[in-house]
Amino acid sequence: MDELLFGAAYYDEYLPTDRIATDVEMMRAAGITVVRIAESTWSTLEPQPGVFDFTHVDRALDAFEAAGIHVIVGTPTYAVPAWLVASYPDVLAVTDAGEGRYGARQIMDITNPAYLLHAERVIRALLAHTAPRPGVIGFQVDNETKHYGTAGPAVQRRFVKHLREEFGGDLDALNAAFGLDYWSNRVDAWEDFPDVRGTVNGSLGAAFDRFRRGLVEEFLAWQAGIVREYARPGQFVTQNFDFDWTPGWSYGLQPAVDHFRAAAAVDVAGVDIYHPTQSRLTGKEIAFGGDMTRSIKGGANYLVLETQAQGQLAWLPYPGQLRLQAYSHLASGADGVLYWHWHSLHHSFETYWKGLLSHDLASNPTYEEAGVFGREAARVGGSLLHLRKHNRVAVMVSNEALTALRWFTLETGFIDGVFGSSAGYNDVLRWVYDALFDLNAEVDFVPADDADLGRYDVLVVPALYAAPQATVDRLDAYVRGGGHLVTTFRTAVADEHLAVWHDTAPHGLTGVTGATYNQFTVPDGVGLTLHGDLAGAAGAEAGARTFLELLRPDGAEVLASYDHPAWDGYAAVTRHRTGSGSLTHLGTMTSPELLRAVLGLVLRDAGVADWAQDLAGTVTVRRGTNAAGRAITYLLNYSAEPVTFAAPVTGRSVLAGADVVAGAEVTVGAWDLLVLES
Amino acid sequence: MDELLFGAAYYDEYLPTDRIATDVEMMRAAGITVVRIAESTWSTLEPQPGVFDFTHVDRALDAFEAAGIHVIVGTPTYAVPAWLVASYPDVLAVTDAGEGRYGARQIMDITNPAYLLHAERVIRALLAHTAPRPGVIGFQVDNETKHYGTAGPAVQRRFVKHLREEFGGDLDALNAAFGLDYWSNRVDAWEDFPDVRGTVNGSLGAAFDRFRRGLVEEFLAWQAGIVREYARPGQFVTQNFDFDWTPGWSYGLQPAVDHFRAAAAVDVAGVDIYHPTQSRLTGKEIAFGGDMTRSIKGGANYLVLETQAQGQLAWLPYPGQLRLQAYSHLASGADGVLYWHWHSLHHSFETYWKGLLSHDLASNPTYEEAGVFGREAARVGGSLLHLRKHNRVAVMVSNEALTALRWFTLETGFIDGVFGSSAGYNDVLRWVYDALFDLNAEVDFVPADDADLGRYDVLVVPALYAAPQATVDRLDAYVRGGGHLVTTFRTAVADEHLAVWHDTAPHGLTGVTGATYNQFTVPDGVGLTLHGDLAGAAGAEAGARTFLELLRPDGAEVLASYDHPAWDGYAAVTRHRTGSGSLTHLGTMTSPELLRAVLGLVLRDAGVADWAQDLAGTVTVRRGTNAAGRAITYLLNYSAEPVTFAAPVTGRSVLAGADVVAGAEVTVGAWDLLVLES
Amino acid sequence: MDELLFGAAYYDEYLPTDRIATDVEMMRAAGITVVRIAESTWSTLEPQPGVFDFTHVDRALDAFEAAGIHVIVGTPTYAVPAWLVASYPDVLAVTDAGEGRYGARQIMDITNPAYLLHAERVIRALLAHTAPRPGVIGFQVDNETKHYGTAGPAVQRRFVKHLREEFGGDLDALNAAFGLDYWSNRVDAWEDFPDVRGTVNGSLGAAFDRFRRGLVEEFLAWQAGIVREYARPGQFVTQNFDFDWTPGWSYGLQPAVDHFRAAAAVDVAGVDIYHPTQSRLTGKEIAFGGDMTRSIKGGANYLVLETQAQGQLAWLPYPGQLRLQAYSHLASGADGVLYWHWHSLHHSFETYWKGLLSHDLASNPTYEEAGVFGREAARVGGSLLHLRKHNRVAVMVSNEALTALRWFTLETGFIDGVFGSSAGYNDVLRWVYDALFDLNAEVDFVPADDADLGRYDVLVVPALYAAPQATVDRLDAYVRGGGHLVTTFRTAVADEHLAVWHDTAPHGLTGVTGATYNQFTVPDGVGLTLHGDLAGAAGAEAGARTFLELLRPDGAEVLASYDHPAWDGYAAVTRHRTGSGSLTHLGTMTSPELLRAVLGLVLRDAGVADWAQDLAGTVTVRRGTNAAGRAITYLLNYSAEPVTFAAPVTGRSVLAGADVVAGAEVTVGAWDLLVLES
């Protein structure tokens, strides 16, 4: 699409009255150009098996086509109708919690034949009906697809077959790779394979999770294949990816899907991004989600298929925030922003996940502010569309490491929850991501099997607990090839089966790290002493957190050491140069301030520091090149106070139209932004 | 009964030795006039199916009749014998938690045929045996009856039939009313109706709860009917109602029973009221429970069938408290106070829910203080009996609103517990009730379908989230008819099916409210600024809590507005006069102090304020008219310090016998009281 | 064995490479003399039913025999192989939580016939194979055996038969003893006996727990019997007992095993002791576990079969601590100290329960410090071996009281968790044990049925909630015979069936207590006022905690009374002399400081106080007589600061070799010790 998409999900099915004409009018007034329909409405589309009813779909298509509003049609498969479960109860996923009960969405076994048969039937009917419509620009297959913890007998049987294939039928190899000798867990006959839901073996448990992530990839590819049988040229296929939601919003890497692999099934990546607002709006979740979604399709632009309008109760945006959020998505490379959803629901689970319209379906401040953005976007969208990033910094992420750190948590060493709670993988990932964001250092994400790391000047690798030898070798080669690598505690601990390496740690990296350790603990009143380039940096007083490697330098320079009666002979942060490359290693979790200081050193070392770091703490900088090849510079103020600073570049203010000269004093208001095109 | 009943539950079955003669003697010494027996002793009455053994009942009746102590006989049906469950396992209720296990009381499906058949048999045998006895003054049917979450297949099948009848067989109407289109929950064939335990649809879930409250009404009416076949004229039928027990004592409206409807089955309402004592004794739970129990039978006197003697470990009363508590019950309109229970149990679950006697079965300070009350009551009970209230203030309560706010909680908007915890309906109810109590403004409770609201000068409606149009219309008419209405946030949000209204909020009341809103959030650092009559009131500094409606006045006077960068254009508390009526609306939860100030304004406006409000903070005032038509004024000191004040009325001190002249200085000791008859 | 055993568990099965030769070499360098093998490796020993593979066992025996390192062989039965559960799913224990799932250890029904049949087969095969080996010095039967909450139908059926036998078939007697009349729980036909998992009757529940502790005794005796069919003379049988693990380490009495009874099955008691280190190392858990394990075999020396090397993440020892810990075990009477385990595991649940070696299997500070101890032990072990204690103070412990206080918790009076959390039996036990430890008063433990209490001068009885009449009579006789008894709140409350006594409290002890009570509560702002010998003692300001008996002295001297408006007429701590004996009763839980003052008075009264109490707060003193009949005095410094004091006795420093004269100033370094042989 060569236009900025701005819109919302629309459910004619859920509206209490016939008001589509009014809605279309209000949408047009707000500059809305696209709606997303049909997702999760299976029971309306097919009220009884094989009986289809396209009334609502047709009404929507007719009205939006007439108004020139584009439509994305979602397949309805992520919420199953009651009749399907009534006839085939095993459509419901059996999980760790046992048998399921009908009611919520996302409760089915995505490998169940009855589910797949009926899903295919409704997809084909819907596609045959809608693909020919000129207003339809693309299709979303399913929604926020995951494996839902499916662990019934059929899934487990497939998993055993999968293991048999992976290990070439060699049970001894499997027992050795997974360490099943421990606690008498060996399996010496395939038919003895136990219900994996009870396992205490992290290798086996993680393999099951990886296998189930594979089911998601298979399912999405299967759906996309069906859809493509009907899609016309130019109609895209997307999926609405989402993130780890631990604190109650889009927070980190999705545990149940490998986005890098799953994204292969779609033409355009879609995503949903939800986040705190009001005094807690920082832009970090928008940037994180955007950087991730762009990265999983190799830097391509993506669609924000869902983000909050009024959202949950605590998310009602302050004046200015909704508009700032919309531009924030564009600043990460989004080509479209769609709200979930147009109207607040009058019933059921998400009644207070509020849309652009409140329950009274009338105008309100949030809707009005959306219109401000919509009308601006109609005017200047061409300058902002198709933003390309040229990031020189990357962060390596890994579903395998995330899963591993649930079996062997940072702060307890045991299965999550067994001996208390612990920070997790995403807490470390966000610790490094947020520090880079705060430094105005934009990043791409790369998966652990990325074979071309050398395209980045700086590579940050948080808590890569488990990785195959090939990844370790590539990290070593990256430094030796002149790259600037940053590693944290709990990196290169175990192989891809979660077997801890039995040589000197960090495995395979001791040469480039220039430091080793063979003991570690959790910090308890451990301070930090800074040295060398890091001396005098802010944030040391918070001390060491979460994990403590007792590092012994072997060639590396010590940037920080522990301040503690028992541990003060050990290093906490080291830097080691190998040729023109370097490896900076963080043996503990520092304060955000101190991490920024460490990363600031690396950026300077790598020659990727520029004026953006000077603006850190004043405004957020996000950059790229637009379709016309011009440089776009976003200067975003995520605060309730206006900020004034010298313009870092010369350019035309895209929103104000005026020219700004580098060095001239500019002011950006509370929850406002300046976009320069140079 | 034309005498004050004072007594305790008595379990000859549970006593370790034969000591009924000693107990009778100790009871007489303490002025005890009534005992309650037989409840929960089914396995003793009927040790094997059809084999009855009335030994303990007969012993008790013989001894108490001989001593002139009245007896209330309870049917034993709320604790089922092991033999019943051994033969008919499906007597145990299947609940959200799955299958049940035998052990506790209140674990059966109250619709199970095997249960009902055997319950009827034991009731008939017990009644035939005891009704002719002259000492028996009444019967308690079952005990603290609720639906116990029963949700097995038979109950669910009945529920579906109930829905079919309610909607005249029209599934489309049901789908529309409940909003089942959402997340593909439509039901387009009755036989597809899913297990409702998994539903995420609040309309369906709340309908199931309402249906199950109906089962309680049906069950109590059925039992009462059987009992009445045997009861002699003059023998009453009662039931022991109880309350929401969330913080660990009788706290608020009972979620699982509609007391107003269920009370129809009984002649006299009974109740159990438990509450903190020691430094936490405030009188509020006693007053709340009493006001409610009086109200559900239209102002009639009631029996406190259970209240604590020594009670739980933390409830051992300070000297003076037990006596003060007993009078507190009378001050609310109780005609009887019975302790649970006479002797502390030597076995099982309630060993430390202690009775009047400790485990040593000897005298002790609590027993002795009961005797002080008992002997006083014997002397002055005639003056205190049959207290009638003439309250001009009412509080509207609703089981439907309570249930609704579990599906859509105040602070999260989602199902209770799904996205964290939240204040609930009873917290709002107690916020307003406690403020009125603290103002010495006595209240009645009315249900949401009360058709004669005009008999009250002031009506307070807390968080009436869901109500039918008729209720909304009556509230509107109440104001237009000159009533003084107080509404809080989350009132008139949804209809009786929990469908949120889709017109301007507050639905149907915008004319009398003189203010509207279409956005709301949860407060985060939001202060309050006071205006007009409220300016200078105490308690504003605590700011806004729990919920925040962004009110826009449309004719209403703003008594308080928000103090916050984003929300300061909005009103927090408004007052709007319509003719001689008024509506004061609280858009947020204030501090108790500020709520008292708001309610104080309303009381004055309505002309119902008097000297009692002047004594607020000094002593608690509770009033009424006794059987002789004389005014009774209770002045209760719920504190560890004596209080001195000018007597507000002239009268004879019922307890001291002396005359008190209005204006004379009187002192009420710590945990003591003064009762004046005028 | 006439040598000190020092070693570790060794798992050739779990090692990633063939390195047994290296390990043997490293062990010898560290002075290791024993390894423990084979426990929990059933699936390696018997990979398929009836197919045995002794490869790893033989490798270990060959290597260790060649090196002169002793071997203890453990039967592998506490972790069942997958093939056993695949064929016989009911091998998994059915518990309160329902059906089990395969995965962890200790999940089987130890009475299941399929389990017992296969367990016997593998035990016989292993014993036949290893008993003849000269390096094998003993056998450990199973490991940390408990009943694992087994509660399936067969176990329950046995339990009912057990009750029928206990009550001679008299159901009325059972109903009366357990108080089953309450809440209609009577059982009037054996076939009606309900699933005990749902019971709310503490008498029944506790009887089930006692019955299940009996299953553990039966199981261990059965295993030991099989092992003894094969063991050569001189080869011992042991079991690895463990403790209540509530806060995450070895904390108190084991709820699921009666160690005093279970220990009858073994020749030598073994134990595992885990505890906090770093700044939380106090020596208390080591002393508690040691005193208990010594006491359960009548004062005999024992083996620490497991204790931590690097242990869990937070336990990595500071320099000096590992050595101090090893000596601490010897100071309690251990004849051997074995680490769990030699090498850190590279897989599964306990990957971060780290051994002497880290994952790199190389030397490290912990391993090196073990070597310091090992080499010292080789040199001086003869002086420290076979330490005999001559304690004059005992603490009475009771599984029955522990269980009872879960059904009737101290702070709520209800089943644990039902109305909130509460301190438990072990918290009271540790309160008194820790105070005695801090006073340098060494103790033995005695069970509640100990018939020879008079061998101790002082007997401390914490929270003996439930005990048979015979125990109460012995306590009474103990005081009348001149003993100095200390009792706490919640002592002599109920009989062995948890029926609360119905006479004056404390039941059967009022004569020797000289004080009674019949009311109690939980303290809320209750202070303490000290009197007599206790006046001026430290620690009163913390007030009363956890439980409050309202004591009335009847002959006893009041050492402390309550400071509270309502309770200030009551005593808190009393002392009563009967002839030359005395009973000091604590009616509430005081601060540790105040308890030390109370116990200090008792020790002085009983004539058992000496210089060790003068050193309390400076160093920890632990004493005994070695095999040569010489006095051994350990002076242990559990702190990060050196301490200096006058030597309390004259003797030769066992470790330094130098003579020390009583009164001479000596300094013990941080986490260091001085051992004198006199």
PDB file of N, CA and C in Angstrom, chain A residues 595-621:
ATOM      1  N   LEU A 595      24.261   1.099  33.456  1.00  0.00           N
ATOM      2  CA  LEU A 595      24.259   0.387  32.181  1.00  0.00           C
ATOM      3  C   LEU A 595      24.352   1.388  31.025  1.00  0.00           C
ATOM      4  N   ARG A 596      23.655   2.505  31.144  1.00  0.00           N
ATOM      5  CA  ARG A 596      23.755   3.514  30.076  1.00  0.00           C
ATOM      6  C   ARG A 596      25.189   3.999  29.921  1.00  0.00           C
ATOM      7  N   ALA A 597      25.868   4.167  31.053  1.00  0.00           N
ATOM      8  CA  ALA A 597      27.267   4.605  30.983  1.00  0.00           C
ATOM      9  C   ALA A 597      28.128   3.567  30.275  1.00  0.00           C
ATOM     10  N   VAL A 598      27.905   2.281  30.602  1.00  0.00           N
ATOM     11  CA  VAL A 598      28.691   1.213  29.962  1.00  0.00           C
ATOM     12  C   VAL A 598      28.405   1.178  28.471  1.00  0.00           C
ATOM     13  N   LEU A 599      27.122   1.220  28.107  1.00  0.00           N
ATOM     14  CA  LEU A 599      26.765   1.160  26.692  1.00  0.00           C
ATOM     15  C   LEU A 599      27.238   2.408  25.956  1.00  0.00           C
ATOM     16  N   GLY A 600      27.230   3.537  26.651  1.00  0.00           N
ATOM     17  CA  GLY A 600      27.748   4.771  26.046  1.00  0.00           C
ATOM     18  C   GLY A 600      29.213   4.612  25.658  1.00  0.00           C
ATOM     19  N   LEU A 601      29.988   3.956  26.507  1.00  0.00           N
ATOM     20  CA  LEU A 601      31.390   3.701  26.182  1.00  0.00           C
ATOM     21  C   LEU A 601      31.509   2.849  24.921  1.00  0.00           C
ATOM     22  N   VAL A 602      30.667   1.835  24.844  1.00  0.00           N
ATOM     23  CA  VAL A 602      30.738   0.927  23.689  1.00  0.00           C
ATOM     24  C   VAL A 602      30.367   1.662  22.412  1.00  0.00           C
ATOM     25  N   LEU A 603      29.309   2.475  22.478  1.00  0.00           N
ATOM     26  CA  LEU A 603      28.892   3.209  21.275  1.00  0.00           C
ATOM     27  C   LEU A 603      30.018   4.119  20.786  1.00  0.00           C
ATOM     28  N   ARG A 604      30.671   4.772  21.732  1.00  0.00           N
ATOM     29  CA  ARG A 604      31.775   5.661  21.321  1.00  0.00           C
ATOM     30  C   ARG A 604      32.922   4.869  20.724  1.00  0.00           C
ATOM     31  N   ASP A 605      33.249   3.793  21.403  1.00  0.00           N
ATOM     32  CA  ASP A 605      34.300   2.899  20.916  1.00  0.00           C
ATOM     33  C   ASP A 605      34.035   2.432  19.499  1.00  0.00           C
ATOM     34  N   ALA A 606      32.769   2.118  19.242  1.00  0.00           N
ATOM     35  CA  ALA A 606      32.400   1.548  17.942  1.00  0.00           C
ATOM     36  C   ALA A 606      32.201   2.627  16.888  1.00  0.00           C
ATOM     37  N   GLY A 607      32.304   3.868  17.312  1.00  0.00           N
ATOM     38  CA  GLY A 607      32.142   4.961  16.356  1.00  0.00           C
ATOM     39  C   GLY A 607      30.709   5.168  15.923  1.00  0.00           C
ATOM     40  N   VAL A 608      29.764   4.730  16.702  1.00  0.00           N
ATOM     41  CA  VAL A 608      28.364   4.925  16.303  1.00  0.00           C
ATOM     42  C   VAL A 608      27.675   5.975  17.162  1.00  0.00           C
ATOM     43  N   ALA A 609      28.407   6.587  18.057  1.00  0.00           N
ATOM     44  CA  ALA A 609      27.814   7.662  18.852  1.00  0.00           C
ATOM     45  C   ALA A 609      27.683   8.918  18.004  1.00  0.00           C
ATOM     46  N   ASP A 610      26.629   9.663  18.247  1.00  0.00           N
ATOM     47  CA  ASP A 610      26.488  10.955  17.568  1.00  0.00           C
ATOM     48  C   ASP A 610      25.682  11.906  18.450  1.00  0.00           C
ATOM     49  N   TRP A 611      25.108  12.929  17.882  1.00  0.00           N
ATOM     50  CA  TRP A 611      24.389  13.945  18.663  1.00  0.00           C
ATOM     51  C   TRP A 611      23.168  13.392  19.385  1.00  0.00           C
ATOM     52  N   ALA A 612      22.661  12.279  18.906  1.00  0.00           N
ATOM     53  CA  ALA A 612      21.452  11.743  19.539  1.00  0.00           C
ATOM     54  C   ALA A 612      21.712  11.406  21.004  1.00  0.00           C
ATOM     55  N   GLN A 613      22.912  10.920  21.304  1.00  0.00           N
ATOM     56  CA  GLN A 613      23.232  10.611  22.700  1.00  0.00           C
ATOM     57  C   GLN A 613      23.293  11.892  23.525  1.00  0.00           C
ATOM     58  N   ASP A 614      23.669  12.998  22.881  1.00  0.00           N
ATOM     59  CA  ASP A 614      23.711  14.273  23.616  1.00  0.00           C
ATOM     60  C   ASP A 614      22.298  14.731  24.008  1.00  0.00           C
ATOM     61  N   LEU A 615      21.329  14.332  23.212  1.00  0.00           N
ATOM     62  CA  LEU A 615      19.937  14.718  23.515  1.00  0.00           C
ATOM     63  C   LEU A 615      19.254  13.736  24.477  1.00  0.00           C
ATOM     64  N   ALA A 616      19.964  12.630  24.800  1.00  0.00           N
ATOM     65  CA  ALA A 616      19.371  11.637  25.709  1.00  0.00           C
ATOM     66  C   ALA A 616      18.990  12.317  27.020  1.00  0.00           C
ATOM     67  N   GLY A 617      17.811  12.032  27.498  1.00  0.00           N
ATOM     68  CA  GLY A 617      17.323  12.674  28.723  1.00  0.00           C
ATOM     69  C   GLY A 617      16.526  13.928  28.439  1.00  0.00           C
ATOM     70  N   THR A 618      16.643  14.453  27.204  1.00  0.00           N
ATOM     71  CA  THR A 618      15.875  15.655  26.834  1.00  0.00           C
ATOM     72  C   THR A 618      14.692  15.272  25.941  1.00  0.00           C
ATOM     73  N   VAL A 619      15.007  14.728  24.783  1.00  0.00           N
ATOM     74  CA  VAL A 619      13.951  14.208  23.910  1.00  0.00           C
ATOM     75  C   VAL A 619      14.376  12.841  23.389  1.00  0.00           C
ATOM     76  N   THR A 620      13.371  12.095  22.961  1.00  0.00           N
ATOM     77  CA  THR A 620      13.635  10.806  22.337  1.00  0.00           C
ATOM     78  C   THR A 620      13.816  11.028  20.849  1.00  0.00           C
ATOM     79  N   VAL A 621      14.877  10.447  20.299  1.00  0.00           N
ATOM     80  CA  VAL A 621      15.199  10.596  18.880  1.00  0.00           C
ATOM     81  C   VAL A 621      14.967   9.267  18.182  1.00  0.00           C
TER      82      VAL A 621
END
